[in-house]
CSV table of C-alpha atoms in Angstrom, one decimal:
chain,number,residue,atom,x,y,z
A,1,MET,CA,206.4,-25.2,68.3
A,2,PHE,CA,207.6,-28.6,66.3
A,3,GLU,CA,205.3,-30.6,64.3
A,4,ALA,CA,205.4,-34.2,65.3
A,5,ILE,CA,206.5,-36.8,62.7
A,6,SER,CA,206.7,-40.7,63.1
A,7,ALA,CA,209.9,-42.2,63.0
A,8,LEU,CA,209.8,-43.9,59.6
A,9,LYS,CA,208.2,-41.1,58.0
A,10,GLY,CA,205.6,-43.4,56.3
A,11,LYS,CA,208.0,-45.4,55.2
A,12,THR,CA,206.8,-48.4,53.2
A,13,SER,CA,207.8,-52.0,51.8
A,14,SER,CA,206.9,-54.6,49.8
A,15,GLY,CA,207.4,-58.2,48.6
A,16,PHE,CA,206.4,-61.4,49.7
A,17,ALA,CA,204.1,-59.0,52.8
A,18,SER,CA,203.9,-55.7,53.0
A,19,VAL,CA,205.7,-53.4,56.0
A,20,ALA,CA,204.8,-50.1,56.8
A,21,ASP,CA,205.4,-47.3,59.3
A,22,LYS,CA,202.0,-47.0,61.1
A,23,GLY,CA,202.6,-42.9,61.4
A,24,LEU,CA,201.5,-40.8,64.3
A,25,VAL,CA,199.9,-42.8,66.9
A,26,GLY,CA,199.2,-41.7,70.3
A,27,MET,CA,200.7,-44.0,73.0
A,28,ILE,CA,200.6,-43.9,76.7
A,29,THR,CA,202.1,-46.3,79.3
A,30,PHE,CA,200.1,-46.5,82.3
A,31,ARG,CA,201.2,-48.2,85.6
A,32,GLY,CA,198.6,-49.3,88.5
A,33,ASP,CA,196.8,-51.5,90.2
A,34,LEU,CA,195.1,-53.2,86.9
A,35,ALA,CA,192.7,-54.9,89.1
A,36,SER,CA,191.2,-51.9,90.5
A,37,PRO,CA,187.7,-50.9,89.8
A,38,ALA,CA,188.8,-47.0,89.7
A,39,THR,CA,191.4,-48.4,86.7
A,40,ALA,CA,189.1,-50.3,85.1
A,41,ALA,CA,186.8,-47.2,84.9
A,42,ALA,CA,189.3,-44.5,84.1
A,43,VAL,CA,190.3,-46.5,81.2
A,44,ARG,CA,186.7,-47.1,79.7
A,45,GLU,CA,186.5,-43.4,80.1
A,46,VAL,CA,189.5,-42.6,77.9
A,47,THR,CA,189.2,-45.1,75.5
A,48,GLY,CA,185.6,-47.0,75.7
A,49,LEU,CA,187.3,-50.1,76.3
A,50,GLU,CA,187.5,-53.0,79.0
A,51,LEU,CA,190.5,-53.8,80.8
A,52,PRO,CA,192.3,-56.9,78.6
A,53,ALA,CA,193.2,-59.9,80.0
A,54,GLN,CA,196.8,-60.8,80.9
A,55,ARG,CA,198.9,-61.0,77.5
A,56,LYS,CA,195.6,-59.7,75.8
A,57,ALA,CA,194.8,-56.6,73.7
A,58,THR,CA,191.0,-54.9,73.5
A,59,SER,CA,190.4,-52.9,70.7
A,60,GLY,CA,187.7,-50.8,69.0
A,61,GLY,CA,187.4,-47.4,67.7
A,62,GLY,CA,190.7,-46.8,66.6
A,63,LYS,CA,192.2,-47.2,70.1
A,64,SER,CA,193.7,-50.2,71.8
A,65,VAL,CA,194.7,-51.1,74.8
A,66,LEU,CA,197.5,-53.5,75.3
A,67,TRP,CA,198.5,-56.0,78.7
A,68,MET,CA,202.3,-55.4,79.1
A,69,SER,CA,202.9,-56.8,82.6
A,70,PRO,CA,200.9,-57.2,85.5
A,71,ASP,CA,201.0,-53.0,86.5
A,72,GLU,CA,201.3,-51.9,82.9
A,73,LEU,CA,198.9,-51.4,80.0
A,74,LEU,CA,199.9,-49.3,76.8
A,75,ILE,CA,197.0,-47.5,75.7
A,76,LEU,CA,196.9,-46.9,71.9
A,77,VAL,CA,194.9,-43.6,70.8
A,78,PRO,CA,194.4,-41.5,67.6
A,79,HIS,CA,197.7,-38.9,68.4
A,80,ALA,CA,196.0,-35.9,68.9
A,81,GLU,CA,193.8,-37.2,72.0
A,82,ALA,CA,197.3,-38.8,73.7
A,83,PRO,CA,197.5,-35.3,75.8
A,84,ALA,CA,193.7,-35.2,76.8
A,85,ALA,CA,194.1,-39.0,77.3
A,86,VAL,CA,196.7,-39.0,80.3
A,87,ALA,CA,195.0,-35.9,81.7
A,88,GLY,CA,191.7,-37.9,81.6
A,89,LEU,CA,193.5,-40.9,83.4
A,90,ASP,CA,195.1,-38.7,86.0
A,91,ALA,CA,191.9,-36.6,86.8
A,92,ALA,CA,190.1,-40.0,87.1
A,93,LEU,CA,192.6,-41.3,89.3
A,94,ALA,CA,194.0,-38.4,91.3
A,95,GLY,CA,194.8,-39.9,94.6
A,96,SER,CA,195.5,-43.1,93.9
A,97,HIS,CA,199.1,-44.5,93.0
A,98,HIS,CA,199.2,-44.8,89.1
A,99,LEU,CA,201.6,-43.5,86.6
A,100,ALA,CA,200.5,-42.4,83.0
A,101,VAL,CA,202.7,-40.7,80.4
A,102,GLU,CA,202.5,-39.9,76.8
A,103,VAL,CA,205.5,-42.2,74.7
A,104,SER,CA,204.2,-41.4,71.4
A,105,ASP,CA,207.3,-39.9,70.4
A,106,ALA,CA,209.2,-42.7,72.1
A,107,ARG,CA,207.7,-45.3,70.6
A,108,ALA,CA,207.4,-46.7,66.7
A,109,LEU,CA,204.6,-48.4,65.3
A,110,ILE,CA,205.0,-50.7,62.3
A,111,THR,CA,202.5,-53.0,60.5
A,112,VAL,CA,203.2,-56.4,58.6
A,113,THR,CA,200.3,-57.5,56.4
A,114,GLY,CA,199.5,-60.3,54.0
A,115,PRO,CA,198.7,-64.0,54.2
A,116,THR,CA,202.0,-64.9,55.1
A,117,ALA,CA,202.8,-61.7,57.6
A,118,THR,CA,203.5,-64.7,59.9
A,119,ASP,CA,206.6,-66.1,58.1
A,120,VAL,CA,208.3,-62.3,58.1
A,121,LEU,CA,207.8,-62.4,62.2
A,122,ARG,CA,208.6,-65.8,62.7
A,123,LYS,CA,212.3,-64.9,60.9
A,124,LEU,CA,212.9,-62.6,63.5
A,125,ALA,CA,211.4,-63.1,66.9
A,126,PRO,CA,211.3,-66.8,68.8
A,127,ILE,CA,207.5,-66.8,69.1
A,128,ASP,CA,205.3,-69.3,68.1
A,129,PHE,CA,202.7,-67.4,65.8
A,130,GLU,CA,200.6,-70.3,65.0
A,131,ALA,CA,199.9,-70.9,68.9
A,132,MET,CA,199.0,-67.5,69.9
A,133,ASP,CA,195.6,-66.2,70.0
A,134,GLU,CA,193.7,-63.2,67.9
A,135,ASP,CA,194.3,-60.8,70.5
A,136,GLU,CA,197.1,-61.9,72.0
A,137,VAL,CA,200.2,-59.8,73.0
A,138,ARG,CA,203.8,-60.7,73.3
A,139,ARG,CA,207.0,-59.1,74.1
A,140,SER,CA,210.4,-60.5,73.2
A,141,ARG,CA,213.3,-59.8,70.8
A,142,PHE,CA,213.1,-58.7,67.2
A,143,ALA,CA,216.4,-59.7,65.8
A,144,GLN,CA,218.9,-57.8,68.1
A,145,VAL,CA,215.6,-55.2,69.8
A,146,ALA,CA,213.2,-55.5,72.7
A,147,ALA,CA,209.7,-55.1,70.8
A,148,ALA,CA,206.2,-56.5,70.9
A,149,THR,CA,203.8,-57.7,68.7
A,150,TRP,CA,199.8,-58.7,68.6
A,151,LYS,CA,197.5,-59.8,65.6
A,152,SER,CA,195.9,-56.1,64.6
A,153,GLY,CA,194.2,-57.7,61.6
A,154,ALA,CA,193.0,-60.6,60.1
A,155,GLU,CA,196.0,-60.3,57.9
A,156,GLU,CA,197.9,-57.8,60.0
A,157,TRP,CA,200.5,-57.7,62.7
A,158,SER,CA,201.6,-54.8,64.5
A,159,VAL,CA,205.0,-54.3,66.0
A,160,ILE,CA,205.8,-51.6,68.8
A,161,CYS,CA,209.3,-50.9,69.4
A,162,PHE,CA,211.8,-48.0,70.5
A,163,ARG,CA,211.7,-45.1,68.1
A,164,SER,CA,215.6,-44.9,68.5
A,165,VAL,CA,215.7,-48.8,66.4
A,166,ALA,CA,212.5,-48.1,64.4
A,167,ALA,CA,214.7,-47.9,61.2
A,168,TYR,CA,216.7,-51.6,62.0
A,169,VAL,CA,213.3,-52.7,63.0
A,170,PHE,CA,211.6,-52.0,59.8
A,171,GLY,CA,214.7,-52.7,57.7
A,172,CYS,CA,214.9,-56.1,59.3
A,173,LEU,CA,211.1,-57.0,58.4
A,174,ALA,CA,211.5,-55.5,55.0
A,175,ASN,CA,214.5,-58.0,54.5
A,176,ALA,CA,212.7,-60.8,55.7
A,177,ALA,CA,209.7,-59.6,53.5
A,178,ARG,CA,211.5,-59.2,50.3
A,179,SER,CA,210.6,-61.2,47.3
A,180,GLY,CA,212.3,-64.2,46.7
A,181,ALA,CA,212.7,-64.8,50.7
A,182,GLU,CA,209.5,-67.2,51.1
A,183,ILE,CA,209.8,-69.3,53.8
């Protein structure tokens, strides 16, 4: 048996904003008919949350559901709950066309916090952060790699990327947030 570890092993960096590995997070890629009442009921049963609108996130109770595309969600749950959440989705949607896959070990979640966190992100992604709603999710490029971001707290942004590029993304964010690099 192996011990699960996050891609960045709890790494943090402080400058004019703080950058931190969120640690182990259960992540589930869900593909299916997002307009289906059965899908909405299955996601609600597993997370306690409603399906988000297009390009939005719903969050509560330590869980989040992120709209990723017209037929795709990313569901975030506590790491230990991910296998049961996948099983719950599969059981609730048995017989319907869907896919629920745990991708916890394939992704990394990094947070950028502080009153100037947006300045850090602005340096790396071609997104108008000020125009984003509080619960809006954007998929884009951060420096040279694909990532998704959303405002996950009053002064906090979350960035999800592939595990294979987590150190690169963390390094880019930490460099952009270093003291003396303010905009």
